[in-house]
Tab-separated table of C-alpha atoms and ligand atoms in Angstrom:
chain	number	residue	atom	x	y	z
A	29	UNK	CA	-17.193	-38.361	1.321
A	30	UNK	CA	-15.569	-37.391	4.588
A	31	UNK	CA	-17.349	-35.321	7.200
A	32	UNK	CA	-14.881	-32.525	6.557
A	33	UNK	CA	-15.659	-32.539	2.831
A	34	UNK	CA	-19.417	-32.505	3.477
A	35	UNK	CA	-19.006	-29.704	5.935
A	36	UNK	CA	-16.937	-27.642	3.528
A	37	UNK	CA	-19.367	-28.249	0.680
A	38	UNK	CA	-22.272	-27.130	2.838
A	39	UNK	CA	-20.403	-24.180	4.154
A	40	UNK	CA	-18.838	-23.263	0.804
A	41	UNK	CA	-16.463	-20.353	0.945
A	42	UNK	CA	-19.180	-17.818	1.617
A	43	UNK	CA	-18.116	-17.593	5.233
A	44	UNK	CA	-14.826	-16.266	3.966
A	45	UNK	CA	-13.082	-17.379	7.125
A	46	UNK	CA	-9.333	-17.646	6.792
A	47	UNK	CA	-9.521	-21.112	8.302
A	48	UNK	CA	-12.228	-22.209	5.857
A	49	UNK	CA	-10.322	-20.907	2.807
A	50	UNK	CA	-7.050	-22.495	3.930
A	51	UNK	CA	-8.742	-25.822	4.675
A	52	UNK	CA	-10.471	-25.769	1.292
A	53	UNK	CA	-7.206	-25.040	-0.509
A	54	UNK	CA	-5.475	-27.969	1.166
A	55	UNK	CA	-8.473	-30.186	0.416
A	56	UNK	CA	-8.373	-29.242	-3.289
A	57	UNK	CA	-4.636	-29.956	-3.317
A	58	UNK	CA	-5.104	-33.395	-1.697
A	59	UNK	CA	-7.952	-34.253	-4.096
A	60	UNK	CA	-5.726	-33.273	-7.026
A	61	UNK	CA	-3.142	-35.815	-5.898
A	62	UNK	CA	-5.443	-38.839	-6.117
A	63	UNK	CA	-8.214	-37.761	-8.517
A	64	UNK	CA	-8.624	-39.462	-11.888
A	65	UNK	CA	-7.873	-37.250	-14.951
A	66	UNK	CA	-11.602	-36.659	-15.594
A	67	UNK	CA	-12.108	-35.267	-12.104
A	68	UNK	CA	-8.907	-33.308	-11.931
A	69	UNK	CA	-9.602	-29.803	-10.630
A	70	UNK	CA	-8.506	-26.912	-12.797
A	71	UNK	CA	-4.921	-25.808	-12.282
A	72	UNK	CA	-4.426	-22.193	-11.289
A	73	UNK	CA	-3.760	-20.041	-14.326
A	74	UNK	CA	-0.183	-18.789	-14.527
A	75	UNK	CA	0.344	-15.142	-13.666
A	76	UNK	CA	-0.293	-12.941	-16.716
A	77	UNK	CA	2.329	-10.644	-18.223
A	78	UNK	CA	2.693	-7.404	-16.297
A	79	UNK	CA	4.912	-5.565	-18.776
A	80	UNK	CA	4.063	-3.181	-21.645
A	81	UNK	CA	6.356	-1.184	-23.930
A	82	UNK	CA	4.444	2.098	-24.190
A	83	UNK	CA	7.164	4.144	-25.922
A	84	UNK	CA	7.536	1.474	-28.614
A	85	UNK	CA	3.955	2.071	-29.828
A	86	UNK	CA	3.152	4.296	-32.807
A	87	UNK	CA	0.067	5.732	-31.153
A	88	UNK	CA	-1.507	8.943	-32.460
A	89	UNK	CA	0.807	11.218	-34.449
A	90	UNK	CA	-0.185	14.663	-35.734
A	91	UNK	CA	1.624	17.779	-36.956
A	92	UNK	CA	1.566	19.398	-33.501
A	93	UNK	CA	2.179	16.457	-31.203
A	94	UNK	CA	1.730	12.784	-30.439
A	95	UNK	CA	0.236	10.395	-27.870
A	96	UNK	CA	0.903	6.754	-27.023
A	97	UNK	CA	-1.433	4.817	-24.757
A	98	UNK	CA	-1.339	1.924	-22.359
A	99	UNK	CA	-4.998	1.235	-21.563
A	100	UNK	CA	-6.669	-2.044	-20.626
A	101	UNK	CA	-7.163	-2.639	-24.395
A	102	UNK	CA	-3.400	-2.877	-25.041
A	103	UNK	CA	-2.299	-3.957	-21.566
A	104	UNK	CA	-5.062	-6.193	-20.157
A	105	UNK	CA	-3.729	-6.602	-16.611
A	106	UNK	CA	-3.874	-2.821	-16.146
A	107	UNK	CA	-7.592	-2.541	-15.356
A	108	UNK	CA	-7.373	0.242	-12.797
A	109	UNK	CA	-4.730	2.579	-14.231
A	110	UNK	CA	-4.072	3.774	-17.787
A	111	UNK	CA	-1.091	5.749	-19.016
A	112	UNK	CA	-0.327	8.046	-21.930
A	113	UNK	CA	3.021	9.406	-23.099
A	114	UNK	CA	2.270	12.753	-24.773
A	115	UNK	CA	4.434	15.239	-26.658
A	116	UNK	CA	3.416	18.780	-27.644
A	117	UNK	CA	5.367	21.085	-29.975
A	118	UNK	CA	5.753	24.771	-28.988
A	119	UNK	CA	2.319	26.402	-29.087
A	120	UNK	CA	0.530	23.077	-29.716
A	121	UNK	CA	-2.805	22.629	-27.934
A	122	UNK	CA	-4.324	19.485	-26.478
A	123	UNK	CA	-7.801	20.885	-26.879
A	124	UNK	CA	-10.423	21.655	-24.211
A	125	UNK	CA	-11.780	18.351	-22.914
A	126	UNK	CA	-12.720	16.377	-19.837
A	127	UNK	CA	-12.728	12.733	-18.820
A	128	UNK	CA	-16.038	11.337	-17.574
A	129	UNK	CA	-14.578	8.180	-16.075
A	130	UNK	CA	-11.153	9.115	-14.789
A	131	UNK	CA	-9.060	11.639	-12.926
A	132	UNK	CA	-5.892	12.684	-14.727
A	133	UNK	CA	-2.420	12.856	-13.211
A	134	UNK	CA	0.735	13.930	-15.043
A	135	UNK	CA	4.462	14.278	-14.527
A	136	UNK	CA	6.469	16.625	-16.750
A	137	UNK	CA	9.486	14.758	-18.099
A	138	UNK	CA	10.934	17.397	-20.452
A	139	UNK	CA	10.121	20.945	-21.555
A	140	UNK	CA	7.319	23.186	-20.355
A	141	UNK	CA	3.577	23.419	-20.785
A	142	UNK	CA	0.668	25.545	-19.583
A	143	UNK	CA	-2.704	24.240	-18.424
A	144	UNK	CA	-6.098	25.773	-17.809
A	145	UNK	CA	-8.595	23.897	-15.662
A	146	UNK	CA	-12.139	24.698	-14.562
A	147	UNK	CA	-13.601	23.284	-11.348
A	148	UNK	CA	-17.287	22.644	-10.580
A	149	UNK	CA	-17.227	25.519	-8.079
A	150	UNK	CA	-16.607	27.878	-11.017
A	151	UNK	CA	-12.994	28.612	-10.102
A	152	UNK	CA	-10.433	28.512	-12.879
A	153	UNK	CA	-6.696	28.031	-12.792
A	154	UNK	CA	-4.025	28.828	-15.368
A	155	UNK	CA	-0.605	27.542	-14.469
A	156	UNK	CA	2.729	26.455	-15.975
A	157	UNK	CA	4.588	23.158	-15.520
A	158	UNK	CA	8.261	22.293	-15.913
A	159	UNK	CA	10.316	19.121	-15.391
A	160	UNK	CA	9.481	17.365	-12.119
A	161	UNK	CA	6.076	19.069	-11.729
A	162	UNK	CA	2.836	17.088	-11.537
A	163	UNK	CA	-0.821	17.937	-11.994
A	164	UNK	CA	-4.006	16.260	-10.861
A	165	UNK	CA	-7.358	17.034	-12.482
A	166	UNK	CA	-10.225	15.360	-10.612
A	167	UNK	CA	-12.641	13.363	-12.759
A	168	UNK	CA	-14.705	15.658	-14.955
A	169	UNK	CA	-12.732	18.890	-14.437
A	170	UNK	CA	-12.436	20.570	-17.880
A	171	UNK	CA	-8.875	21.257	-19.011
A	172	UNK	CA	-6.514	22.213	-21.823
A	173	UNK	CA	-2.752	21.875	-22.253
A	174	UNK	CA	-0.396	23.931	-24.377
A	175	UNK	CA	3.301	23.418	-25.162
A	176	UNK	CA	5.283	26.525	-24.191
A	177	UNK	CA	8.574	25.753	-25.956
A	178	UNK	CA	11.389	26.142	-26.588
A	179	UNK	CA	11.374	22.630	-28.009
A	180	UNK	CA	8.823	19.867	-27.588
A	181	UNK	CA	7.503	19.088	-24.136
A	182	UNK	CA	7.042	15.479	-23.046
A	183	UNK	CA	4.862	14.367	-20.149
A	184	UNK	CA	3.519	11.152	-18.725
A	185	UNK	CA	-0.226	11.010	-18.015
A	186	UNK	CA	-1.827	8.568	-15.594
A	187	UNK	CA	-5.570	7.886	-15.205
A	188	UNK	CA	-7.299	6.115	-12.325
A	189	UNK	CA	-9.271	3.877	-14.714
A	190	UNK	CA	-7.687	1.448	-17.188
A	191	UNK	CA	-10.641	1.915	-19.581
A	192	UNK	CA	-10.675	5.707	-19.689
A	193	UNK	CA	-9.578	6.096	-23.289
A	194	UNK	CA	-12.198	4.013	-25.012
A	195	UNK	CA	-15.212	5.624	-23.394
A	196	UNK	CA	-14.149	8.622	-21.465
A	197	UNK	CA	-12.708	11.618	-23.343
A	198	UNK	CA	-15.129	14.433	-24.077
A	199	UNK	CA	-13.719	17.095	-26.443
A	200	UNK	CA	-15.233	20.520	-27.000
A	201	UNK	CA	-15.011	20.355	-30.812
A	202	UNK	CA	-16.741	16.965	-30.878
A	203	UNK	CA	-19.593	18.333	-28.780
A	204	UNK	CA	-20.063	21.427	-30.904
A	205	UNK	CA	-19.870	19.411	-34.145
A	206	UNK	CA	-22.657	17.148	-32.847
A	207	UNK	CA	-25.035	19.947	-31.773
A	208	UNK	CA	-27.702	21.479	-34.116
A	209	UNK	CA	-26.755	25.008	-35.316
A	210	UNK	CA	-29.967	26.572	-33.945
A	211	UNK	CA	-29.069	25.375	-30.461
A	212	UNK	CA	-25.489	26.638	-30.858
A	213	UNK	CA	-26.808	30.025	-32.001
A	214	UNK	CA	-29.091	30.281	-28.975
A	215	UNK	CA	-26.527	29.020	-26.521
A	216	UNK	CA	-23.276	30.523	-27.858
A	217	UNK	CA	-24.528	33.730	-29.509
A	218	UNK	CA	-22.982	33.384	-32.963
A	219	UNK	CA	-25.080	33.241	-36.172
A	220	UNK	CA	-25.706	29.688	-37.418
A	221	UNK	CA	-23.459	30.330	-40.448
A	222	UNK	CA	-20.467	30.961	-38.135
A	223	UNK	CA	-20.510	27.386	-36.949
A	224	UNK	CA	-19.691	26.219	-40.471
A	225	UNK	CA	-16.138	27.429	-39.711
A	226	UNK	CA	-15.837	25.280	-36.607
A	227	UNK	CA	-14.115	21.882	-36.807
A	228	UNK	CA	-16.369	19.098	-38.076
A	229	UNK	CA	-14.882	16.554	-35.699
A	230	UNK	CA	-12.615	16.284	-32.686
A	231	UNK	CA	-9.410	18.331	-33.048
A	232	UNK	CA	-7.553	16.473	-30.230
A	233	UNK	CA	-4.115	18.101	-30.670
A	234	UNK	CA	-3.760	21.104	-32.964
A	235	UNK	CA	-1.120	23.770	-33.688
A	236	UNK	CA	-1.367	27.042	-31.750
A	237	UNK	CA	0.504	30.284	-31.137
A	238	UNK	CA	3.354	30.141	-28.634
A	239	UNK	CA	1.982	32.218	-25.760
A	240	UNK	CA	3.652	35.052	-23.921
A	241	UNK	CA	5.756	34.011	-20.964
A	242	UNK	CA	3.319	35.683	-18.564
A	243	UNK	CA	-0.022	33.905	-18.482
A	244	UNK	CA	-2.746	35.643	-20.504
A	245	UNK	CA	-5.771	37.000	-18.617
A	246	UNK	CA	-8.808	34.755	-18.487
A	247	UNK	CA	-11.791	35.956	-20.600
A	248	UNK	CA	-13.968	36.361	-17.540
A	249	UNK	CA	-11.878	38.726	-15.445
A	250	UNK	CA	-14.386	38.486	-12.576
A	251	UNK	CA	-13.822	34.737	-12.209
A	252	UNK	CA	-12.587	33.562	-8.829
A	253	UNK	CA	-9.036	32.234	-9.151
A	254	UNK	CA	-8.641	28.617	-8.012
A	255	UNK	CA	-8.188	28.325	-4.264
A	256	UNK	CA	-7.062	24.708	-4.513
A	257	UNK	CA	-4.241	24.301	-6.992
A	258	UNK	CA	-4.128	21.357	-9.385
A	259	UNK	CA	-0.302	21.597	-9.403
A	260	UNK	CA	2.202	19.860	-7.143
A	261	UNK	CA	5.973	20.043	-7.582
A	262	UNK	CA	6.794	16.384	-6.936
A	263	UNK	CA	10.554	16.823	-7.320
A	264	UNK	CA	10.494	19.628	-4.709
A	265	UNK	CA	8.972	17.245	-2.144
A	266	UNK	CA	11.600	16.277	0.479
A	267	UNK	CA	12.529	12.689	-0.456
A	268	UNK	CA	12.479	9.684	1.860
A	269	UNK	CA	16.122	8.592	1.826
A	270	UNK	CA	17.107	4.904	2.131
A	271	UNK	CA	20.494	3.115	1.999
A	272	UNK	CA	20.010	2.177	-1.692
A	273	UNK	CA	18.020	5.105	-3.049
A	274	UNK	CA	15.237	7.599	-2.394
A	275	UNK	CA	11.535	8.162	-2.954
A	276	UNK	CA	9.522	11.339	-3.506
A	277	UNK	CA	6.047	10.319	-2.324
A	278	UNK	CA	2.930	12.433	-2.862
A	279	UNK	CA	-0.397	11.166	-1.531
A	280	UNK	CA	-3.594	13.023	-0.711
A	281	UNK	CA	-1.947	13.949	2.592
A	282	UNK	CA	0.585	16.197	0.813
A	283	UNK	CA	-1.690	17.172	-2.119
A	284	UNK	CA	-5.301	17.114	-0.868
A	285	UNK	CA	-6.950	17.415	-4.299
A	286	UNK	CA	-5.196	14.171	-5.394
A	287	UNK	CA	-7.806	11.942	-3.774
A	288	UNK	CA	-7.652	8.852	-6.009
A	289	UNK	CA	-3.929	8.388	-6.670
A	290	UNK	CA	-0.589	8.368	-4.871
A	291	UNK	CA	2.488	9.160	-6.945
A	292	UNK	CA	6.117	8.339	-6.294
A	293	UNK	CA	9.364	9.065	-8.065
A	294	UNK	CA	11.760	6.285	-7.034
A	295	UNK	CA	15.516	6.518	-7.657
A	296	UNK	CA	17.490	3.286	-7.249
A	297	UNK	CA	21.277	3.304	-6.992
A	298	UNK	CA	23.218	0.605	-8.890
A	299	UNK	CA	22.833	-2.737	-7.105
A	300	UNK	CA	19.894	-1.545	-4.958
A	301	UNK	CA	16.968	-3.757	-3.943
A	302	UNK	CA	13.505	-2.315	-3.243
A	303	UNK	CA	12.719	-4.848	-0.555
A	304	UNK	CA	9.959	-7.509	-0.499
A	305	UNK	CA	6.565	-5.945	0.267
A	306	UNK	CA	2.967	-5.612	-0.836
A	307	UNK	CA	0.294	-2.924	-0.956
A	308	UNK	CA	-2.954	-3.944	0.797
A	309	UNK	CA	-5.107	-1.194	-0.705
A	310	UNK	CA	-3.906	-0.455	-4.242
A	311	UNK	CA	-2.539	-1.621	-7.581
A	312	UNK	CA	0.905	-0.313	-8.504
A	313	UNK	CA	1.745	1.100	-11.958
A	314	UNK	CA	5.328	1.953	-12.925
A	315	UNK	CA	6.922	3.843	-15.827
A	316	UNK	CA	10.662	3.515	-16.373
A	317	UNK	CA	12.248	6.902	-17.106
A	318	UNK	CA	15.867	5.711	-17.135
A	319	UNK	CA	17.911	2.686	-16.146
A	320	UNK	CA	16.798	-0.925	-15.788
A	321	UNK	CA	15.279	-3.195	-13.150
A	322	UNK	CA	13.838	-6.661	-12.646
A	323	UNK	CA	10.561	-7.289	-10.797
A	324	UNK	CA	9.417	-10.616	-9.403
A	325	UNK	CA	5.752	-10.886	-8.446
A	326	UNK	CA	4.277	-13.509	-6.112
A	327	UNK	CA	0.607	-14.257	-6.773
A	328	UNK	CA	-0.468	-17.022	-4.312
A	329	UNK	CA	-0.488	-20.820	-4.890
A	330	UNK	CA	3.263	-20.745	-5.448
A	331	UNK	CA	2.897	-18.697	-8.619
A	332	UNK	CA	5.592	-16.180	-9.464
A	333	UNK	CA	6.580	-14.248	-12.567
A	334	UNK	CA	9.670	-12.203	-13.348
A	335	UNK	CA	9.972	-9.430	-15.950
A	336	UNK	CA	12.729	-6.964	-16.794
A	337	UNK	CA	12.106	-3.319	-17.532
A	338	UNK	CA	13.961	-0.470	-19.217
A	339	UNK	CA	13.265	3.106	-20.391
A	340	UNK	CA	9.773	3.681	-21.797
A	341	UNK	CA	8.306	0.466	-20.386
A	342	UNK	CA	5.404	0.087	-17.986
A	343	UNK	CA	4.837	-2.418	-15.166
A	344	UNK	CA	1.591	-3.257	-13.343
A	345	UNK	CA	1.492	-5.064	-9.995
A	346	UNK	CA	-1.920	-6.124	-8.753
A	347	UNK	CA	-3.203	-5.095	-5.335
A	348	UNK	CA	-1.945	-7.365	-2.595
A	349	UNK	CA	0.586	-9.249	-4.762
A	350	UNK	CA	4.024	-9.635	-3.149
A	351	UNK	CA	6.930	-8.114	-5.074
A	352	UNK	CA	10.417	-6.665	-5.050
A	353	UNK	CA	12.426	-4.560	-7.509
A	354	UNK	CA	16.055	-5.380	-8.249
A	355	UNK	CA	18.036	-2.582	-9.865
A	356	UNK	CA	20.044	-3.707	-12.913
A	357	UNK	CA	23.045	-2.132	-14.654
A	358	UNK	CA	25.634	0.496	-13.751
A	359	UNK	CA	23.431	3.573	-14.211
A	360	UNK	CA	20.898	4.613	-11.546
A	361	UNK	CA	17.295	3.669	-12.294
A	362	UNK	CA	14.481	6.233	-12.147
A	363	UNK	CA	10.872	5.048	-11.961
A	364	UNK	CA	7.597	6.993	-11.798
A	365	UNK	CA	4.984	5.085	-9.819
A	366	UNK	CA	1.224	5.453	-9.355
A	367	UNK	CA	-1.084	3.721	-6.885
A	368	UNK	CA	-4.849	3.853	-7.397
A	369	UNK	CA	-5.528	5.186	-3.904
A	370	UNK	CA	-4.898	8.598	-2.384
A	371	UNK	CA	-3.770	6.831	0.788
A	372	UNK	CA	-0.409	5.081	0.610
A	373	UNK	CA	-0.205	1.650	2.293
A	374	UNK	CA	2.593	-0.881	2.331
A	375	UNK	CA	3.516	-3.942	4.379
A	376	UNK	CA	7.143	-5.008	4.234
A	377	UNK	CA	8.208	-8.584	4.837
A	378	UNK	CA	10.864	-7.303	7.255
A	379	UNK	CA	8.321	-5.466	9.429
A	380	UNK	CA	6.110	-8.545	9.452
A	381	UNK	CA	8.985	-10.724	10.639
A	382	UNK	CA	9.778	-8.152	13.341
A	383	UNK	CA	6.130	-8.212	14.386
A	384	UNK	CA	6.131	-11.872	15.472
A	385	UNK	CA	7.670	-13.752	18.426
A	386	UNK	CA	10.810	-15.716	17.634
A	387	UNK	CA	9.310	-19.101	18.638
A	388	UNK	CA	6.517	-18.773	16.075
A	389	UNK	CA	8.995	-18.070	13.273
A	390	UNK	CA	11.173	-20.990	14.433
A	391	UNK	CA	8.179	-23.331	14.072
A	392	UNK	CA	6.781	-21.732	10.905
A	393	UNK	CA	10.099	-22.068	9.050
A	394	UNK	CA	11.475	-25.081	10.966
A	395	UNK	CA	14.679	-23.225	11.763
A	396	UNK	CA	16.645	-22.679	15.007
A	397	UNK	CA	16.391	-19.517	17.095
A	398	UNK	CA	19.937	-18.536	16.076
A	399	UNK	CA	18.762	-18.186	12.464
A	400	UNK	CA	15.611	-16.298	13.384
A	401	UNK	CA	17.790	-13.802	15.247
A	402	UNK	CA	19.522	-12.908	11.979
A	403	UNK	CA	16.263	-12.035	10.207
A	404	UNK	CA	15.387	-8.324	9.912
A	405	UNK	CA	12.963	-6.762	12.402
A	406	UNK	CA	12.216	-3.561	10.592
A	407	UNK	CA	11.902	-2.392	6.984
A	408	UNK	CA	14.841	-0.830	5.177
A	409	UNK	CA	12.806	0.353	2.160
A	410	UNK	CA	15.595	0.281	-0.407
A	411	UNK	CA	18.620	-1.904	0.386
A	412	UNK	CA	22.052	-0.795	-0.803
A	413	UNK	CA	24.253	-2.817	-3.143
A	414	UNK	CA	25.679	-5.966	-1.570
A	415	UNK	CA	29.088	-5.238	-0.019
B	14	LIG	FE1	-7.017	15.151	-20.196
B	15	LIG	FE1	5.491	-1.803	-4.417
């Protein structure tokens, strides 16, 4: 055993020094070259699939609406973000509920809906959403949604926990059905017999009356209206415009209540390339609204994986993994994106190259200065189609 090996074995990787980790990796690689089969170190597992076809699921279907999920159960790589595609018929109600383990974000794709939401400070909000609007309900805030018509409304929900669905939805009918009548009588003021008329189990989505256009008054007219809205009109945000497309970006800076997520609508023109980059602080979740694109992910140790995406499909890129998005097809591509942090962070390969002296890049790549001079110095964001 060499001194270096002994030293590394004593030191382990607990020091977490970059030098130590790099030296260990090269040591493992050199051992792999001359080790006998019995001693061969484990190969690195290939990168897992990062694609899921959410709209192709059957999901939950009822007379008043439907819901399709992409949680960690169906889409194992997606541990930190879950998504739901939900449709409500006019008047239909996604009943009063809260989520114990996740905040809820949504983007209205088609139609209109109304929401009520109660905050821990006692303030309540009733507000309407149309295409391009988003909401954010912090973890635990009680809420209800209702389709306003005309026609079905369709919205995309995002949760900042991939496991929210299995353990985390608390519905009012479920709670009442599981509470002894004498307690309900004391607490809610109706005779015990009245509770026989209540649902025996969770209603989830049920039919309801199409409401008046003007929002109905809240039962407690003395209640303080919400001073911090749960609504943000994402499509009304001034976009960041790039040569090959644009991005509407909403982080907690623009929408202070949205503390745990950043949302982006990204539009790619035909032939565009969302340039090579990574996100140091967050996983990235994408839903394809229209058009197609190809993503290639780089996950260390030379591992890469490419997947293609189209309408109704979801992508998940793990925190810190390098990636780019190549637009495909003649129609523009529209993608809704979530990051599981309220602060948006990105490092582009181009900025990194600009942030180093030429001589270091010459030696790192083994190329002449004349080639280094042609490399970008600053990010473009979204590159336009090749001329
Ligand atoms: Fe919800
Ligand atoms: Fe990204």
